[in-house]
Short mmCIF file of C-alpha atoms in Angstrom, two decimals:
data_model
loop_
_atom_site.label_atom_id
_atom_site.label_comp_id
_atom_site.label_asym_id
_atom_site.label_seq_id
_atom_site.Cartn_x
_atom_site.Cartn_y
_atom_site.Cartn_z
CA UNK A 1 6.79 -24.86 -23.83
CA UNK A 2 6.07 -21.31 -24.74
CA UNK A 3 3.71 -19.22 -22.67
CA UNK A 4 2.43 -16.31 -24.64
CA UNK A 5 0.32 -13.06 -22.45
CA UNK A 6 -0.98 -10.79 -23.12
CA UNK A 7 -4.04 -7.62 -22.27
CA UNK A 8 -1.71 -5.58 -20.36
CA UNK A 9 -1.88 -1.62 -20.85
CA UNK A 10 -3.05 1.64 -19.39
CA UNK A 11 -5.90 1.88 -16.86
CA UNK A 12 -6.68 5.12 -14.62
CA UNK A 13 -6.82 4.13 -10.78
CA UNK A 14 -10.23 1.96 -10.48
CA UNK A 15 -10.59 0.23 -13.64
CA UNK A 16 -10.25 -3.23 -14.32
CA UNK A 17 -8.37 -4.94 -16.51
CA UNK A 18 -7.94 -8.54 -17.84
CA UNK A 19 -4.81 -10.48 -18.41
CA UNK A 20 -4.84 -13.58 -20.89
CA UNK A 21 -1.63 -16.18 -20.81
CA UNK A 22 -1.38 -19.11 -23.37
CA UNK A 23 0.40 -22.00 -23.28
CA UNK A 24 1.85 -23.96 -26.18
CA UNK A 25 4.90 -26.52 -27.35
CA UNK A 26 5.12 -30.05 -26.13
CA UNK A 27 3.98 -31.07 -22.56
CA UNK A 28 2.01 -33.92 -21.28
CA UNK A 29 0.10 -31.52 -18.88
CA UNK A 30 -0.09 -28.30 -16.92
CA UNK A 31 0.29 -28.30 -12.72
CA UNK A 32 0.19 -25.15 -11.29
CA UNK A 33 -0.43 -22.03 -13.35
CA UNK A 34 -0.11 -18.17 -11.94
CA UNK A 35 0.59 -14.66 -12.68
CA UNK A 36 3.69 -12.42 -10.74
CA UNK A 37 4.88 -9.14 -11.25
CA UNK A 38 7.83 -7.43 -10.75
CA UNK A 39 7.57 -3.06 -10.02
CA UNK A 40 10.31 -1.12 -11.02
CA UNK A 41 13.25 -1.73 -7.90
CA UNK A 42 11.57 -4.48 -6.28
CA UNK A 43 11.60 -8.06 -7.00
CA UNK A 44 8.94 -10.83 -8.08
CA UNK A 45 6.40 -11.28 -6.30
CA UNK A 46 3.80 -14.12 -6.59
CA UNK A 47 0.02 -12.40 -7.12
CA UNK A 48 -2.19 -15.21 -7.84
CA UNK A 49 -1.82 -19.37 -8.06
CA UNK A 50 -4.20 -21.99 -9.41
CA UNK A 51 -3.82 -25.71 -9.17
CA UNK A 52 -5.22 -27.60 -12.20
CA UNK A 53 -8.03 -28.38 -9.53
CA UNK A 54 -8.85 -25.27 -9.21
CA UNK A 55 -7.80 -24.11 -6.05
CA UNK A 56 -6.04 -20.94 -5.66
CA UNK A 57 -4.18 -18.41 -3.70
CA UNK A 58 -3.62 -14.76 -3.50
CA UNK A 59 -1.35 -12.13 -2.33
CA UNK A 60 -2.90 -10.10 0.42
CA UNK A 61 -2.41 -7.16 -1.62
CA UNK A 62 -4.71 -8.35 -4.22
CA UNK A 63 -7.44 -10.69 -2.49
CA UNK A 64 -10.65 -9.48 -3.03
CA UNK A 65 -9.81 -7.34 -6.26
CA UNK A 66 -7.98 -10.26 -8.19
CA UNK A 67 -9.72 -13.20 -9.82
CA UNK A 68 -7.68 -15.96 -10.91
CA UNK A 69 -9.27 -18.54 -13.75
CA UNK A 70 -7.83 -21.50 -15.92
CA UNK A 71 -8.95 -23.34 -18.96
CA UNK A 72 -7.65 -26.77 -19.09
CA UNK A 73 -8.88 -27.38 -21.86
CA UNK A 74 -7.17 -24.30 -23.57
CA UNK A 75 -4.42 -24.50 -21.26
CA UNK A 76 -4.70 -21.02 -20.40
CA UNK A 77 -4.65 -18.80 -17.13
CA UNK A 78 -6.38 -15.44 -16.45
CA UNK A 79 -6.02 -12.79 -14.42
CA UNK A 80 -8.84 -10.44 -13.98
CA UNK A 81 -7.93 -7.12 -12.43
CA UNK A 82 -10.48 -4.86 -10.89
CA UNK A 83 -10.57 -1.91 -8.60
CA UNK A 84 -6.66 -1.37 -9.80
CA UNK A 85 -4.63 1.10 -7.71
CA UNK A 86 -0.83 2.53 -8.79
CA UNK A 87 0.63 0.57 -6.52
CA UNK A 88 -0.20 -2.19 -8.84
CA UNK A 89 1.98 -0.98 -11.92
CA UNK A 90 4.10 -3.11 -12.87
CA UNK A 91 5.30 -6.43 -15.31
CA UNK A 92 2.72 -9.16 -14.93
CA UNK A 93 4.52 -12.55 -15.74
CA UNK A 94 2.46 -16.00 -16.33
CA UNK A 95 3.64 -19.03 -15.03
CA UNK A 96 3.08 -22.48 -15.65
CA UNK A 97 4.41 -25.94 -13.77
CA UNK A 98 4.61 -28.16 -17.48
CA UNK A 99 5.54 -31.78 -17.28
CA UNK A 100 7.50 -32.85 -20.23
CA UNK A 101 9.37 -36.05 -21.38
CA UNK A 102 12.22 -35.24 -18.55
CA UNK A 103 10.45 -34.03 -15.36
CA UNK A 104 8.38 -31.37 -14.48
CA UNK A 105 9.71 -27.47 -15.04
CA UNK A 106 8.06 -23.92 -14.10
CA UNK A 107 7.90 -21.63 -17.31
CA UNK A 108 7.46 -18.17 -18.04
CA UNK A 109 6.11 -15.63 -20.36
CA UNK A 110 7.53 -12.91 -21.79
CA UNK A 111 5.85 -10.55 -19.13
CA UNK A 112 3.04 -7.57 -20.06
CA UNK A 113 3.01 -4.25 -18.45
CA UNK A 114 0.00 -2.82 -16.26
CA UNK A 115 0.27 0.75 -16.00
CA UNK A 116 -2.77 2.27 -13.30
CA UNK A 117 -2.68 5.68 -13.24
CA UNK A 118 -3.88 8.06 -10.37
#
């Protein structure tokens, strides 16, 4: 399963952007899909979930700002990103809970950097 992001970039403090992650390979389906990030000295932290039913979940930090969306379909997840402030610089990562032949496994993708400047 490969998960392939991407619309990361530069954005001055305000702006919106929107993040796109892909999923691809073998897999009989998709669970849970999401986006984290990781700032410079700190460690992962989870900033949006979505079940394939749609539910989802937020980090404080982000609720009300953040919209998290899937495609099913597609079997993609995105992340739109508005009112961004610098304290949300950092690696965005997409996740996704992919059931293959052997079980059920989280994968990631290769990660896209936000930059918000002030």
């Amino acid at each position: 399963v490969q998960l392939q992001a991407s619309g990361g970039g530069l954005v001055q403090a305000g702006g919106s952007l929107r993040l796109s992650c892909a999923a691809s390979g073998r897999f009989f389906s998709i669970n849970g899909m999401g986006w984290y990030r990781q700032a410079p000295g700190k460690q992962r932290e989870l900033v949006a979930g979505i079940t394939r039913g749609g539910s989802t979940n937020y980090a404080d930090s982000v609720k009300g700002r953040f919209t998290i969306s899937r495609d099913n379909a597609k079997n993609t997840v995105s992340l739109q990103m508005n009112s961004l402030k610098p304290e949300d610089t950092a690696v965005y990562y997409c996740n996704a809970e992919s059931r293959i032949l052997t079980g059920t496994f989280p994968y990631w993708g290769q990660g896209t950097l936000v930059t918000v400047s002030s």
